[in-house]
Short mmCIF file of C-alpha atoms in Angstrom, two decimals:
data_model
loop_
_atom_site.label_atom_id
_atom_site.label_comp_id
_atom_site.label_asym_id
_atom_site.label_seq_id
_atom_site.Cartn_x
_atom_site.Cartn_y
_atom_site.Cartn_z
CA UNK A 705 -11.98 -34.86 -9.05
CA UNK A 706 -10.21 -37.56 -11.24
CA UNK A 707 -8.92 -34.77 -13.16
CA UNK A 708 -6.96 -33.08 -10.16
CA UNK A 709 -5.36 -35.91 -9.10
CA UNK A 710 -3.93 -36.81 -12.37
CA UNK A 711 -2.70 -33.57 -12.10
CA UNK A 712 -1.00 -33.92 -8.84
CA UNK A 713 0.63 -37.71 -10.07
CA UNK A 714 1.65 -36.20 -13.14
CA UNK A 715 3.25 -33.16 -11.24
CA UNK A 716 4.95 -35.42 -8.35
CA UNK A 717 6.47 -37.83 -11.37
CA UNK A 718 7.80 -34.95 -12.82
CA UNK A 719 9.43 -32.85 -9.69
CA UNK A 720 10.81 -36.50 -8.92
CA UNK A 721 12.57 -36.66 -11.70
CA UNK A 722 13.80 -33.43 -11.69
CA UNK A 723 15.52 -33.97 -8.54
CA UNK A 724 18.83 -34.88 -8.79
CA UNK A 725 20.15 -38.48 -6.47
CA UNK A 726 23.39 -36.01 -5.25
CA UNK A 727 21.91 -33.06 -2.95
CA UNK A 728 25.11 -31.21 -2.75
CA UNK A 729 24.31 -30.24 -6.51
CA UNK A 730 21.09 -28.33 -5.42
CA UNK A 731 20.94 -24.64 -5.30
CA UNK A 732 17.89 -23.39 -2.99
CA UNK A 733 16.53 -19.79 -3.20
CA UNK A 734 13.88 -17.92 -0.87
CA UNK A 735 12.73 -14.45 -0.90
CA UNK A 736 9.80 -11.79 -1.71
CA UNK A 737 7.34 -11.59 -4.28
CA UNK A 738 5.11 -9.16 -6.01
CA UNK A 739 2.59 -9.99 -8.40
CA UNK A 740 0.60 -7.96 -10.78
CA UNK A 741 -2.55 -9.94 -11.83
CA UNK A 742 -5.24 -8.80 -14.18
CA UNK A 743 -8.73 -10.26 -14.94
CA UNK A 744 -10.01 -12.26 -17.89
CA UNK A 745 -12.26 -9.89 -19.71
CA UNK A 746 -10.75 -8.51 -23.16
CA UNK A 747 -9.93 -5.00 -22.75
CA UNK A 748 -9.67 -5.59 -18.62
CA UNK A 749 -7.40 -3.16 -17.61
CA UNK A 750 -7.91 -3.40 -13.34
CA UNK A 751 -5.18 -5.30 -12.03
CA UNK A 752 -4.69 -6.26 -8.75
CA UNK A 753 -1.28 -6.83 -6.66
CA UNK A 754 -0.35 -9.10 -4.64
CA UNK A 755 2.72 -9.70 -2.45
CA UNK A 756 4.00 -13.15 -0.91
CA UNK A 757 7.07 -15.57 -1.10
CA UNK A 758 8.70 -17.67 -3.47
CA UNK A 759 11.33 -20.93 -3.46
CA UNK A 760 13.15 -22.32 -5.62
CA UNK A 761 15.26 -25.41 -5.74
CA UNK A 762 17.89 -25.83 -8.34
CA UNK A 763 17.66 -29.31 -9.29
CA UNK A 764 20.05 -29.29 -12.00
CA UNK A 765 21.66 -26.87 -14.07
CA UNK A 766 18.73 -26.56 -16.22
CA UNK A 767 15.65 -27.46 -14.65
CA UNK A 768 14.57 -25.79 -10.97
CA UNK A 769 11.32 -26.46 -8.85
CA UNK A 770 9.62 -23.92 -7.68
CA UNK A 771 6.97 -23.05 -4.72
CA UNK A 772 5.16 -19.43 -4.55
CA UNK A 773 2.31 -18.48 -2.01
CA UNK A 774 1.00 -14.66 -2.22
CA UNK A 775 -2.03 -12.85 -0.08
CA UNK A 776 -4.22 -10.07 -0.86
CA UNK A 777 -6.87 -8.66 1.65
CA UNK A 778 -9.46 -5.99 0.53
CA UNK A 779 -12.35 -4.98 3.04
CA UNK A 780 -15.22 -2.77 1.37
CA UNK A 781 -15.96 1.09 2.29
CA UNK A 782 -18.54 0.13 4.79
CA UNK A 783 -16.26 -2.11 6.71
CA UNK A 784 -19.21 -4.97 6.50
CA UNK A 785 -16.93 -7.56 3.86
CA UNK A 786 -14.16 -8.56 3.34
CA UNK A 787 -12.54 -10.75 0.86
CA UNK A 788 -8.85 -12.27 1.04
CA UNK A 789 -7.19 -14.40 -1.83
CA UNK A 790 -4.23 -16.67 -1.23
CA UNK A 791 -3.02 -18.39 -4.64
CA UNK A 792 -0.29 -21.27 -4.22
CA UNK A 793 1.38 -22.68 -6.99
CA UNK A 794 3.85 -25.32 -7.28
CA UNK A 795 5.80 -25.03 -11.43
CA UNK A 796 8.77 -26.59 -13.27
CA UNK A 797 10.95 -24.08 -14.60
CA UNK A 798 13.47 -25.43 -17.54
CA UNK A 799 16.43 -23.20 -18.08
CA UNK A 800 17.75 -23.38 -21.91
CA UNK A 801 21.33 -21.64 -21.00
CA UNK A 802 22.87 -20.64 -18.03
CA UNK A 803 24.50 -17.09 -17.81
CA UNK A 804 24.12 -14.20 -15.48
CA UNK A 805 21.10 -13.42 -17.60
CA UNK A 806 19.30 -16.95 -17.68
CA UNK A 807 15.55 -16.96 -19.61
CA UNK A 808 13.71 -19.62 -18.81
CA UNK A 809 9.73 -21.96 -19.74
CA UNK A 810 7.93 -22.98 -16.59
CA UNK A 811 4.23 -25.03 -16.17
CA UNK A 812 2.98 -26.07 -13.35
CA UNK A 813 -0.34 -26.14 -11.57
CA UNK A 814 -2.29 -23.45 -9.07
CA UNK A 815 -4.70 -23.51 -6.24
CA UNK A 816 -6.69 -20.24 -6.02
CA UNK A 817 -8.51 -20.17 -2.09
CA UNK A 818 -10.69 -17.08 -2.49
CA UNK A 819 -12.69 -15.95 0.24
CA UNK A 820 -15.65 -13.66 1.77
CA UNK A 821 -15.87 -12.71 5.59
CA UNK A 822 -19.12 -11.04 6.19
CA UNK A 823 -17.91 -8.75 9.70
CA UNK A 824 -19.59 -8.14 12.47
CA UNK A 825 -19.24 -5.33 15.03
CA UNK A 826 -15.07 -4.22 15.77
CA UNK A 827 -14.44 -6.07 12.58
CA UNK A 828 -14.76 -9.48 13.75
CA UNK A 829 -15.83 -12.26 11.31
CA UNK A 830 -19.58 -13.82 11.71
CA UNK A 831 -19.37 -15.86 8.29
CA UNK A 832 -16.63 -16.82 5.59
CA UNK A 833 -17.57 -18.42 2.37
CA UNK A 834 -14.23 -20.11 0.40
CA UNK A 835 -14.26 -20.65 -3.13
CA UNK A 836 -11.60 -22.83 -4.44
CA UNK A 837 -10.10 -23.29 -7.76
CA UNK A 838 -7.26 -25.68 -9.49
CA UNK A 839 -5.72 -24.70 -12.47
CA UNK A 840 -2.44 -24.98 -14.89
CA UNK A 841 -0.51 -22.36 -15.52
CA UNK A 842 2.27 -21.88 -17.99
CA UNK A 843 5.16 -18.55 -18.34
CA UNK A 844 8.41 -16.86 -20.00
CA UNK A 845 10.86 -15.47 -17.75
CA UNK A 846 14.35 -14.51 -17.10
CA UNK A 847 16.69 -14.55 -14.01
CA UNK A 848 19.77 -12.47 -13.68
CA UNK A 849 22.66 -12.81 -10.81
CA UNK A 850 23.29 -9.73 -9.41
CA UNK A 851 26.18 -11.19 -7.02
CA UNK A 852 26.60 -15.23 -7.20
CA UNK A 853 24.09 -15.53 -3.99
CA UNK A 854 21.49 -13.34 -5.04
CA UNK A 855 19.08 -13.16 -8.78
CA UNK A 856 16.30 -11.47 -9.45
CA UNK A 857 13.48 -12.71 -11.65
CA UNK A 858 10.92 -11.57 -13.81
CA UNK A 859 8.22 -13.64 -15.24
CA UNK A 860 4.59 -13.24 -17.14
CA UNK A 861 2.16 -16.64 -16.32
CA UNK A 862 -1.43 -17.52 -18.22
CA UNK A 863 -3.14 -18.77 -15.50
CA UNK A 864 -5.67 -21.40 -16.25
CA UNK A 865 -4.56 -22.62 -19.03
CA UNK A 866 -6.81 -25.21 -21.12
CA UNK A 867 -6.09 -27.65 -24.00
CA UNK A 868 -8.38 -29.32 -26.44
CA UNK A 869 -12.50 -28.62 -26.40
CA UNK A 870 -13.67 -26.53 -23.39
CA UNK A 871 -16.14 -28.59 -21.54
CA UNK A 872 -19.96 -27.73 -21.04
CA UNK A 873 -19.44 -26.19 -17.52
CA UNK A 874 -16.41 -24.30 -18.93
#
């Protein structure tokens, strides 16, 4: 618990100093998002997709702040579970140079809601268990400006990322 909201203090005192004091100077971008996610087994090859929303504030020429939310739903073949996950994560993308094609390092941190609807009859829900998890992720990416208004961006993030020692429920 002490843990998590370090992490949120640390990640407020950072995004606050990111922002800039003039908001003219901000740049702020919405729009779609598909993600490709695959599990943490060596060798595992099922990957799931999800699709959701992303936005991004320019804070400066270099550094942006960026929110993403995605949603995945998968019911089983006998119509009896069902089992949605909605990741949101909240990063800090750092730009090194700006050009049409701009790579950029981001970090930030994740919360993973996962969870199970046991239906009933005409698909209605009669229980829903949540798992939750909080976790730092870190990525490489790129934008590129196709016109001035719009970019596209492509980006590969290791979720749950630890330092040091794992602990002993880890």
């Amino acid at each position: 618990m002490l843990q998590r909201r370090v992490s949120w203090w640390v990640c407020l005192a950072v995004a606050m100093f990111a922002v800039p004091d003039v908001a003219s100077a901000q740049k702020i971008g919405i729009g779609p998002r598909i993600s490709q996610v695959r599990g943490e087994a060596p060798g595992d090859t099922d990957r799931t997709r999800l699709f959701g929303g992303t936005l991004r504030i320019m804070s400066s020429k270099h550094v942006a702040i960026e929110g993403t939310i995605d949603y995945r739903s998968e019911t089983d073949v006998t119509g009896t579970q069902r089992m949605r996950d909605t990741p949101i994560q909240g990063s800090l993308l750092f730009f090194p140079i700006r050009r049409v094609l701009s790579p950029y390092v981001l970090g930030g941190i994740g919360l993973y809601t996962r969870r199970f609807d046991t239906l009933g009859a005409a698909g209605s829900v009669e229980d829903t268990v949540t798992e939750r998890k909080t976790g730092l992720h870190l990525g490489l990416g790129a934008e590129m400006f196709v016109v001035p208004q719009a970019a596209l961006f492509l980006d590969y993030r290791w979720g749950f990322v630890r330092f040091g020692e794992p602990g002993p429920d880890e």
